[in-house]
Coordinates of C-alpha atoms and ligand atoms in Angstrom, one line a residue:
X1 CA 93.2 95.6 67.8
X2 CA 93.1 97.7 70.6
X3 CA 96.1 99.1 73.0
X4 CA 95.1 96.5 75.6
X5 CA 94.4 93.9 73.8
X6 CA 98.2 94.1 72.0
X7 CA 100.1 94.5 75.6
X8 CA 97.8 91.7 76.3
X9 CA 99.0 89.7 73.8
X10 CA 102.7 90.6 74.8
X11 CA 101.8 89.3 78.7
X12 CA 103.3 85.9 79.3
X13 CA 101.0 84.5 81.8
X14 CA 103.2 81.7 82.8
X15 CA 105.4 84.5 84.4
X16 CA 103.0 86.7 86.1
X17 CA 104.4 87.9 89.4
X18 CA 102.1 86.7 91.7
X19 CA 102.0 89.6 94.4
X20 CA 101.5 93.3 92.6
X21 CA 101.8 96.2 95.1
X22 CA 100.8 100.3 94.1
X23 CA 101.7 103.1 95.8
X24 CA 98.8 105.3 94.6
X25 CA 100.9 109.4 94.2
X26 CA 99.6 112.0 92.5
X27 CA 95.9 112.4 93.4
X28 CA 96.5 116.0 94.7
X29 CA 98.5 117.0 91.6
X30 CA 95.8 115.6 89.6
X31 CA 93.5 118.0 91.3
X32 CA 95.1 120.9 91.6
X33 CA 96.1 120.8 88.1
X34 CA 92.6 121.2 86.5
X35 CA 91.9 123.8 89.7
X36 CA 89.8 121.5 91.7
X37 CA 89.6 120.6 95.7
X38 CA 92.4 117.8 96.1
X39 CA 89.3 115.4 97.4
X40 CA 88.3 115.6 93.6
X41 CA 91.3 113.7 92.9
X42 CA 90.9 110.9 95.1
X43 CA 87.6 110.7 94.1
X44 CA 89.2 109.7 90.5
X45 CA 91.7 107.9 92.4
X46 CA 89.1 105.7 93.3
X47 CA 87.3 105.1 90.3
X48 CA 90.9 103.9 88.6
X49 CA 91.4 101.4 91.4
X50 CA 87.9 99.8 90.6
X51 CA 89.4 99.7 87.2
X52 CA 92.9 98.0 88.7
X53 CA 91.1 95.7 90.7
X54 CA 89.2 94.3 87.9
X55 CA 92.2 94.6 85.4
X56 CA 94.5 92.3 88.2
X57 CA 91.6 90.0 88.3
X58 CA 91.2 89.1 85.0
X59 CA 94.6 88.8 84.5
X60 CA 95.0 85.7 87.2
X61 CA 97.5 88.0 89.7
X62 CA 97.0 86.1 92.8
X63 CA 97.5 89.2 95.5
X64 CA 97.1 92.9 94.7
X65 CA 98.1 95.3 97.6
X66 CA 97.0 99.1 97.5
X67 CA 98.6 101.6 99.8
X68 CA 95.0 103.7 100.6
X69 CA 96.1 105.6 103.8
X70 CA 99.2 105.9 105.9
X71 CA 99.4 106.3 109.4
X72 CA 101.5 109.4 108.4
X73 CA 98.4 110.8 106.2
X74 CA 96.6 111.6 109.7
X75 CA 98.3 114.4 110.0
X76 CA 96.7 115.7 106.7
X77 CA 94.0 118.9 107.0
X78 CA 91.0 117.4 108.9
X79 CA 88.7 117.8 105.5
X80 CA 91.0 115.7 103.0
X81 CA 91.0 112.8 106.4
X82 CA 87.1 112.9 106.6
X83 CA 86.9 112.9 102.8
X84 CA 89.2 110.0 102.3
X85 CA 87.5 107.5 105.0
X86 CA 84.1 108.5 103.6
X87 CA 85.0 107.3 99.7
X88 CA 86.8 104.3 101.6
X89 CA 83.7 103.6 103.5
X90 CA 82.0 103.9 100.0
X91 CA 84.3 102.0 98.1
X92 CA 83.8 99.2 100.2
X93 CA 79.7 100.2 100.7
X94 CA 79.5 99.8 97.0
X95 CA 81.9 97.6 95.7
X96 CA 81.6 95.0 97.7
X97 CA 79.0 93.3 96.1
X98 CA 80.8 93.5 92.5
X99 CA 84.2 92.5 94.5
X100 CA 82.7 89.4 96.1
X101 CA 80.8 88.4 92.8
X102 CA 84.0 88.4 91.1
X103 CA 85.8 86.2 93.3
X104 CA 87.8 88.3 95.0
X105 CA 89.0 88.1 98.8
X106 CA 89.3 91.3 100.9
X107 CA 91.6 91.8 103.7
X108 CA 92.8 95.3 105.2
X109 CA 96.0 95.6 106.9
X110 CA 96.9 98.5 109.4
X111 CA 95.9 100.0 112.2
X112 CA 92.4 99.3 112.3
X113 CA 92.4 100.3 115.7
X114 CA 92.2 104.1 114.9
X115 CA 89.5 104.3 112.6
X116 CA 86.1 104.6 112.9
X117 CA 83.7 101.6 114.5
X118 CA 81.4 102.2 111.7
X119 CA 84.4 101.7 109.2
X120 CA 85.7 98.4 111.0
X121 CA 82.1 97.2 111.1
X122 CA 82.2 97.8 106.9
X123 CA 85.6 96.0 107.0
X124 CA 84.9 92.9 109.2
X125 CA 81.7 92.1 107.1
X126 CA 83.1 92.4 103.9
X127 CA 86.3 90.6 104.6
X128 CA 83.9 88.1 106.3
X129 CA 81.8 88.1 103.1
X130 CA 85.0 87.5 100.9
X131 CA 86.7 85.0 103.0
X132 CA 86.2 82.3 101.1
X133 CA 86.7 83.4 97.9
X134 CA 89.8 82.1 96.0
X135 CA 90.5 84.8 93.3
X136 CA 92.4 87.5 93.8
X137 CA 93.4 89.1 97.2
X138 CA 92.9 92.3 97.4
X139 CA 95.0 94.0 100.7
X140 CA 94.2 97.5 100.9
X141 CA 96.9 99.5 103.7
X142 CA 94.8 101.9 105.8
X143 CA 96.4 103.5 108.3
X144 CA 99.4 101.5 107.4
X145 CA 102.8 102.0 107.7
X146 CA 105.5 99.5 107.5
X147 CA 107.6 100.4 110.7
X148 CA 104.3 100.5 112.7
X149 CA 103.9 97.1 111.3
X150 CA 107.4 95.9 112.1
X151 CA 107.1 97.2 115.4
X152 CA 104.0 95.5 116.0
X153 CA 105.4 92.5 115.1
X154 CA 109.0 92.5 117.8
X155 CA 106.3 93.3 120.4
X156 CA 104.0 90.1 119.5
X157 CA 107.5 88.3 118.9
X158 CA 108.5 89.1 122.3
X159 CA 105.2 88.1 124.2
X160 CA 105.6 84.6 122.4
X161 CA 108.8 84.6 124.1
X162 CA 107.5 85.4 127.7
X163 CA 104.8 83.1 127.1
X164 CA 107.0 80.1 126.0
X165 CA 105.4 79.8 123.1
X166 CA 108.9 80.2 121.2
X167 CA 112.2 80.5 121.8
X168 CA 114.5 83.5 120.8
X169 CA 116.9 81.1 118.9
X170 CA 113.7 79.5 116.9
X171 CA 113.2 83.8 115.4
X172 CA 114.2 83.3 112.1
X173 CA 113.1 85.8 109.1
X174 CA 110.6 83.2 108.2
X175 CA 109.2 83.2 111.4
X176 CA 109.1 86.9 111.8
X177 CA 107.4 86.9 108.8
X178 CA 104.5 85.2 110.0
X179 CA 103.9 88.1 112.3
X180 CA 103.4 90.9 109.7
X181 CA 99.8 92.0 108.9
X182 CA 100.7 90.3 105.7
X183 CA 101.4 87.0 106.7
X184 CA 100.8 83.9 104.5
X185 CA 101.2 86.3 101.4
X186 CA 104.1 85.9 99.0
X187 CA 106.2 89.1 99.2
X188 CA 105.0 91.7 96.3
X189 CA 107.3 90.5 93.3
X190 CA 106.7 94.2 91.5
X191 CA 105.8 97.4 93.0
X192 CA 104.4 100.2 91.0
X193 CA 104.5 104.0 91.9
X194 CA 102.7 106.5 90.6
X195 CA 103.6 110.6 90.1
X196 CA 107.6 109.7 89.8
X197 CA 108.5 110.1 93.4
X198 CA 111.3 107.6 94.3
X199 CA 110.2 106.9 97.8
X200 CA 108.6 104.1 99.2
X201 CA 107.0 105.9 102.0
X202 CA 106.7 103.3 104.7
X203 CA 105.3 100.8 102.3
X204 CA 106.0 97.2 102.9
X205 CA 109.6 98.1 104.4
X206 CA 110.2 94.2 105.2
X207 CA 108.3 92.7 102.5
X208 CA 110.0 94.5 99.5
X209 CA 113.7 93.3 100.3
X210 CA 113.7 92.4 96.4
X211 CA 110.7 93.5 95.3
X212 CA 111.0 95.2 91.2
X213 CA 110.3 98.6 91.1
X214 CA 108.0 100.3 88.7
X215 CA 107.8 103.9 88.9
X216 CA 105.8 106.1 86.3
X217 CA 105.5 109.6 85.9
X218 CA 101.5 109.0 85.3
X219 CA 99.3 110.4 87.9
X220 CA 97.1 108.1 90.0
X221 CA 93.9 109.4 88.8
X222 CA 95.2 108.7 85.0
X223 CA 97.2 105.3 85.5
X224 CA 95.1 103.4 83.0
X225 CA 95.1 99.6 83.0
X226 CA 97.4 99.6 79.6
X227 CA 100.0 101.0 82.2
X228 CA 99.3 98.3 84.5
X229 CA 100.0 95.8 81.7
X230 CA 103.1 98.1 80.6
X231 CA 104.7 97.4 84.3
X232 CA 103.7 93.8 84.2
X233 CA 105.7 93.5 80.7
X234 CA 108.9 96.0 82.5
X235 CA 108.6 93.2 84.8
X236 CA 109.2 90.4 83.0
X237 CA 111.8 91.3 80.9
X238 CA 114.1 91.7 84.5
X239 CA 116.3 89.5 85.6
X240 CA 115.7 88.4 89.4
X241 CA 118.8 87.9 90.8
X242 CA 118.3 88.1 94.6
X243 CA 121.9 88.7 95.6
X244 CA 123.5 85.7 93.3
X245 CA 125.3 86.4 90.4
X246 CA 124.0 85.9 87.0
X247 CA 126.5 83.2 86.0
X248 CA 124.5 81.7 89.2
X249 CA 121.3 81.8 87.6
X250 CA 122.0 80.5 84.2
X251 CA 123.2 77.5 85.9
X252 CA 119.8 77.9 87.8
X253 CA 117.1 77.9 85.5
X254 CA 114.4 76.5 87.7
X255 CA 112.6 78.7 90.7
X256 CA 115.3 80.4 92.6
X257 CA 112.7 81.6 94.7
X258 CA 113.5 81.6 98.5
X259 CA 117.0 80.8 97.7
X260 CA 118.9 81.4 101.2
X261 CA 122.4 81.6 101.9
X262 CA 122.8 78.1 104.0
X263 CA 121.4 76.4 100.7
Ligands
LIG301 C1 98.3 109.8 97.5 O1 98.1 111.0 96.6 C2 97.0 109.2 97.6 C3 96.4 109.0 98.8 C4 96.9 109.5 100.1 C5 95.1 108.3 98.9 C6 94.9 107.2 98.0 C7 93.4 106.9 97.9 C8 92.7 106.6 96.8 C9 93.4 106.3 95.5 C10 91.2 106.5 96.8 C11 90.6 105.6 97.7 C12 91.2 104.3 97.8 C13 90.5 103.1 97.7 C14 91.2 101.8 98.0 C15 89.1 103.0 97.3 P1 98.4 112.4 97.2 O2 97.1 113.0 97.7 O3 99.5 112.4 98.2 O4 98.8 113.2 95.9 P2 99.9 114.4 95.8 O5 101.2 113.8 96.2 O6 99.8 114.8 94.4 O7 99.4 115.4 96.8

């Protein structure tokens, strides 16, 4: 039996977390290991999300976020910038088809403002395309970054409040929720990170209050969907405890999910 196939085995798919998030490291290192351009590795990088994609899809996860580009990775050399939007403009180019075919919805999150009309042509049609597909969701973070996002939201927050659309005392985390990029999604239950760096780097900041973390020393451009299943498995062995005790949760065997302190 193969590798996969015995991980596979070792899923339980009664307990799949239902929102995986990647920080995608290590696409330079990859690169500059085997003495090639640093665009060579996120050309890799790439290839092994197609792989991810299809690997979370198959599997039933219900939301797979991938942190692409940050608004912090602008300030990269001008080559490795132009290099990256092209094989994003390609990814989406090409895949599109196979990603819509397989029932998977599309969205992008970020700051679509600053990137190219051609690019947020690409991205409006295929998350138009997608829309109504009800398989996966795939949000990729392109010039994302989770205080830009949080900031965004207080502003929006705050113009519903001179409007009269809401009051201050109806702001609740629930409600402020609503006004992320990722509203509607369930917060990402596990979020994986690749090249061993133990940073989140702007990623989600509000969304991973109790997210599990998953961090491998694996490269981007050699995570392999075994690993993927290897993280799903760390995953489920935790126990979530969201702030209670574990005396609490014993006592608590069903969904503790959204559990809140006035309960
Ligand atoms: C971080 O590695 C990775 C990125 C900044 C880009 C991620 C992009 C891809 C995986 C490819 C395109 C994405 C999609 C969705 C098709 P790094 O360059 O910071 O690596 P380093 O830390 O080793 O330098």
């Amino acid at each position: 039996m193969s590798l996969y196939n015995e991980l596979l085995k070792k899923v339980d798919k009664e307990n799949l977390p239902s929102h995986v998030a990647i920080i995608m490291d290590g696409n330079g290192r990859w690169a500059q290991k085997r003495k090639l351009v640093r665009v060579r590795g996120h050309e890799q990088g790439s290839k092994v999300v197609k792989r991810i994609v299809e690997t979370a899809s198959n599997l039933g996860i219900s939301v797979l976020s991938l942190y692409a580009f940050s608004k912090e990775n602008w300030n990269r050399p001008r080559e490795e910038v132009d290099a990256l939007m092209q094989l994003l403009h390609h990814y989406l180019l090409v895949e599109s088809r196979n990603l819509i075919k397989n029932g998977i919805r599309l969205s992008i999150i970020g700051d679509l403002k600053s990137l190219s009309p051609k690019l947020n042509e690409l991205i409006a049609d295929v998350c138009a395309r997608s829309k109504k597909n009800t398989g996966t969701r795939v949000v990729i973070a392109l010039s994302y970054s989770g205080r830009y996002e949080i900031t965004q939201a207080v502003k929006e927050v705050v113009r519903d409040v001179q409007r009269h659309r809401i009051s201050v005392d109806d702001v609740d985390e629930q409600m402020f929720g609503q006004y992320l990029f990722t509203r509607g999604l369930p917060d990402p239950d596990l979020l994986i990170r690749t090249s061993a760096e133990k940073r989140i780097s702007n990623f989600m900041l509000w969304q991973i209050a109790y997210t599990e973390l998953y961090i491998t020393k694996t490269l981007w451009p050699d995570f392999t969907k075994e690993e993927f299943l290897k993280a799903i498995i760390s995953y489920q062995k935790r126990e979530r405890r969201f702030g209670m005790t574990g005396d609490q949760l014993s006592r608590r065997p069903d969904s503790f999910r959204g559990y809140s302190l006035n309960e």
